[in-house]
Amino acid sequence: MSLLFLTCSQSIYFSTSPPQHLPTKFKNFPFPSTSSTRAATLKFSPFSQRLLGNGNWVSHRNRFHAKSADSEPNANQPSAQVSQENGTVSNSSGNPSTSFLSILCPLLKLFSGGDPSQERNYSLELATSSLSTLARLPWGSKALSDNLYSEEITTLDPPMRLQLFEFEACPFCRRVREAMTELDLSVEVYPCPKGSLRHREMVRRSGGKEQFPFLIDPNTGISLYESGDIVNYLFQQYGKGRSPSTGLLESTLFTGWMPTILRAGKGMTLWEKARQDPPPKKLELFSYENNAYARIVREALCELELAYILHNVGEGSTRTKLLLDASQSKEVPYFIDPNTGAQFGDYKKILSYLFQTYSAATV
């Protein structure tokens, strides 16, 4: 699988070779269920920013295009990006981001420090993660219900958890996770690192292509690509129609890449020794997006391709009491593995546990 191109305002795309059959052990993998009836995958334009009271998206410039979740990409079509504004097709080979990423990704892998399960320089890890936090201030650190200068948003988790397919190093996935922290949402995260066997196949089968982030909302039957559209949808649906926080969307192009670069691409690629079979129950992590310690744990969960329930507990979160009941502390990260009963609040212990427990060598 090779990195192909990036649309700078919305999402990261990856090219794939013609779909191949999954190994037998994955044929019956339980895909997330979005509803009793198959919903269409909605592909919104960058101008789709308004949600009417009846739940229908309306574009300021054009109507959105609906694509059946059953449809497959045309294997005979050359790699190209469809402009949803005017319906034209443009080849992506000239995108300057392509050249940039083709150079950046190998360099990040070179400086990533090798095997993530080995002993780390924790001083350096924390320093680079802390700088990443500074680069993304003030987004993804507090729940908007604690924001005194704006209309208070009291968020209750929807009946069914949202499902987010992403990978930690992606700046556009980061944009969505920041919005989820601010909206105080608890979500199911399905990490999709490069080399993924499970979760990327789920996205391809659900939406027709491997593009991230990808959101499924089983409460409304909506599934979405495009980070900007996802953020707007989340604020409209779960933020009482409020607009996204000032600068949240626009800042991604300027500082959204900084954590990816500072962290040397950690949370981008599947660890070669990761177990291929998922644990029976999802892991749980209390975290908020811009926490320096939690970021390191989320990177490991991505590199191991471990699905988990993300309990966002930014400053002012309504979920703080749940964290206190579980850990007797407000500190994050806090990790729970219901498969073994393990619970940890120290990021170093969490890392050691994850790579020991979910290594292929321990199977």
Short mmCIF file of C-alpha atoms in Angstrom, two decimals, residues 83-238:
data_model
loop_
_atom_site.label_atom_id
_atom_site.label_comp_id
_atom_site.label_asym_id
_atom_site.label_seq_id
_atom_site.Cartn_x
_atom_site.Cartn_y
_atom_site.Cartn_z
CA SER A 83 -14.29 17.81 -7.60
CA GLN A 84 -17.60 17.86 -5.76
CA GLU A 85 -18.07 21.55 -6.48
CA ASN A 86 -18.43 21.28 -10.23
CA GLY A 87 -18.37 17.54 -10.91
CA THR A 88 -15.09 17.65 -12.81
CA VAL A 89 -12.33 15.08 -12.51
CA SER A 90 -8.74 16.11 -12.06
CA ASN A 91 -5.69 13.89 -11.92
CA SER A 92 -3.91 14.15 -8.58
CA SER A 93 -0.39 13.59 -9.82
CA GLY A 94 0.27 17.31 -9.91
CA ASN A 95 -0.72 17.94 -6.32
CA PRO A 96 2.29 19.49 -4.54
CA SER A 97 1.29 17.68 -1.36
CA THR A 98 2.02 14.40 -3.12
CA SER A 99 5.69 15.22 -3.54
CA PHE A 100 5.89 16.59 -0.02
CA LEU A 101 4.39 13.48 1.55
CA SER A 102 6.42 11.11 -0.61
CA ILE A 103 9.52 12.66 0.96
CA LEU A 104 8.15 13.25 4.44
CA CYS A 105 6.83 9.76 5.20
CA PRO A 106 10.10 7.85 4.60
CA LEU A 107 11.96 10.48 6.63
CA LEU A 108 9.52 10.20 9.50
CA LYS A 109 9.90 6.44 9.49
CA LEU A 110 13.69 6.83 9.48
CA PHE A 111 13.62 9.03 12.58
CA SER A 112 10.79 7.27 14.39
CA GLY A 113 13.14 5.28 16.61
CA GLY A 114 12.55 1.79 15.23
CA ASP A 115 10.66 -0.88 17.14
CA PRO A 116 8.05 0.90 19.33
CA SER A 117 8.06 -1.98 21.82
CA GLN A 118 11.69 -1.43 22.79
CA GLU A 119 12.97 0.76 25.62
CA ARG A 120 12.31 4.42 24.90
CA ASN A 121 13.91 7.72 25.75
CA TYR A 122 10.91 8.91 27.76
CA SER A 123 12.35 12.39 28.28
CA LEU A 124 12.50 12.88 24.52
CA GLU A 125 9.08 11.27 24.05
CA LEU A 126 7.46 13.64 26.52
CA ALA A 127 9.32 16.67 25.17
CA THR A 128 8.17 16.13 21.59
CA SER A 129 4.62 15.30 22.68
CA SER A 130 4.50 18.43 24.85
CA LEU A 131 5.66 20.56 21.92
CA SER A 132 2.92 18.94 19.85
CA THR A 133 0.42 20.01 22.49
CA LEU A 134 1.67 23.60 22.32
CA ALA A 135 1.35 23.57 18.54
CA ARG A 136 -2.35 22.74 18.78
CA LEU A 137 -3.37 25.02 21.63
CA PRO A 138 -6.16 25.87 22.33
CA TRP A 139 -8.03 23.12 20.49
CA GLY A 140 -8.87 19.70 21.90
CA SER A 141 -8.18 20.45 25.55
CA LYS A 142 -11.51 21.40 27.09
CA ALA A 143 -15.19 20.69 26.72
CA LEU A 144 -17.24 23.59 25.43
CA SER A 145 -19.66 23.19 28.34
CA ASP A 146 -16.93 24.87 30.40
CA ASN A 147 -16.62 27.81 28.02
CA LEU A 148 -18.04 30.80 29.88
CA TYR A 149 -17.96 33.30 27.04
CA SER A 150 -20.18 31.32 24.67
CA GLU A 151 -23.52 29.57 24.81
CA GLU A 152 -23.13 26.59 27.09
CA ILE A 153 -23.25 23.21 25.40
CA THR A 154 -24.24 20.37 27.67
CA THR A 155 -23.46 17.22 25.70
CA LEU A 156 -24.97 13.87 26.56
CA ASP A 157 -23.65 10.82 24.76
CA PRO A 158 -26.01 9.65 22.02
CA PRO A 159 -27.74 6.27 22.54
CA MET A 160 -25.19 4.51 20.31
CA ARG A 161 -21.54 5.51 20.19
CA LEU A 162 -20.16 7.15 17.08
CA GLN A 163 -17.54 5.09 15.22
CA LEU A 164 -14.42 6.85 14.01
CA PHE A 165 -11.93 5.23 11.62
CA GLU A 166 -8.65 7.15 11.67
CA PHE A 167 -4.96 6.97 12.43
CA GLU A 168 -3.17 8.99 15.07
CA ALA A 169 -0.59 10.70 12.87
CA CYS A 170 -3.13 12.08 10.39
CA PRO A 171 -3.62 15.85 10.88
CA PHE A 172 -7.15 15.74 9.48
CA CYS A 173 -8.11 12.89 11.81
CA ARG A 174 -6.65 15.01 14.61
CA ARG A 175 -9.03 17.82 13.63
CA VAL A 176 -12.00 15.48 14.13
CA ARG A 177 -10.69 14.16 17.46
CA GLU A 178 -10.25 17.73 18.70
CA ALA A 179 -13.88 18.45 17.85
CA MET A 180 -14.97 15.32 19.72
CA THR A 181 -13.06 16.46 22.82
CA GLU A 182 -14.72 19.87 22.67
CA LEU A 183 -18.15 18.27 22.23
CA ASP A 184 -17.43 15.88 25.12
CA LEU A 185 -18.31 12.80 23.09
CA SER A 186 -17.46 9.20 23.92
CA VAL A 187 -16.70 7.31 20.69
CA GLU A 188 -15.49 3.97 19.36
CA VAL A 189 -12.12 4.42 17.66
CA TYR A 190 -10.95 1.98 14.98
CA PRO A 191 -7.28 2.75 14.26
CA CYS A 192 -6.33 2.34 10.60
CA PRO A 193 -2.50 2.40 10.39
CA LYS A 194 -0.71 1.77 7.11
CA GLY A 195 -0.50 -2.00 6.73
CA SER A 196 -3.83 -2.53 8.49
CA LEU A 197 -5.62 -5.79 7.73
CA ARG A 198 -8.84 -5.30 9.66
CA HIS A 199 -10.04 -1.73 9.94
CA ARG A 200 -9.04 -0.41 6.52
CA GLU A 201 -10.96 -3.25 4.95
CA MET A 202 -13.98 -2.26 7.03
CA VAL A 203 -13.77 1.30 5.65
CA ARG A 204 -13.37 0.10 2.08
CA ARG A 205 -16.38 -2.18 2.38
CA SER A 206 -18.52 0.42 4.16
CA GLY A 207 -17.65 3.50 2.11
CA GLY A 208 -16.03 2.20 -1.07
CA LYS A 209 -12.54 3.65 -0.59
CA GLU A 210 -9.72 3.96 1.93
CA GLN A 211 -9.90 7.58 2.97
CA PHE A 212 -9.49 8.95 6.47
CA PRO A 213 -11.06 10.06 8.67
CA PHE A 214 -14.29 8.14 8.16
CA LEU A 215 -17.22 8.54 10.56
CA ILE A 216 -20.25 6.32 11.08
CA ASP A 217 -23.12 7.65 13.19
CA PRO A 218 -25.43 4.70 13.92
CA ASN A 219 -27.90 7.08 15.57
CA THR A 220 -28.73 8.83 12.29
CA GLY A 221 -27.53 6.28 9.72
CA ILE A 222 -25.06 8.84 8.36
CA SER A 223 -21.52 7.93 7.27
CA LEU A 224 -19.06 10.60 6.22
CA TYR A 225 -15.64 11.13 4.69
CA GLU A 226 -13.99 14.59 4.65
CA SER A 227 -12.79 15.97 7.98
CA GLY A 228 -14.32 19.41 7.49
CA ASP A 229 -17.74 17.95 6.78
CA ILE A 230 -17.42 15.57 9.74
CA VAL A 231 -16.57 18.45 12.11
CA ASN A 232 -19.46 20.56 10.84
CA TYR A 233 -21.81 17.60 11.17
CA LEU A 234 -20.70 16.89 14.75
CA PHE A 235 -21.23 20.48 15.85
CA GLN A 236 -24.60 20.69 14.13
CA GLN A 237 -25.81 17.34 15.44
CA TYR A 238 -24.24 17.27 18.92
#
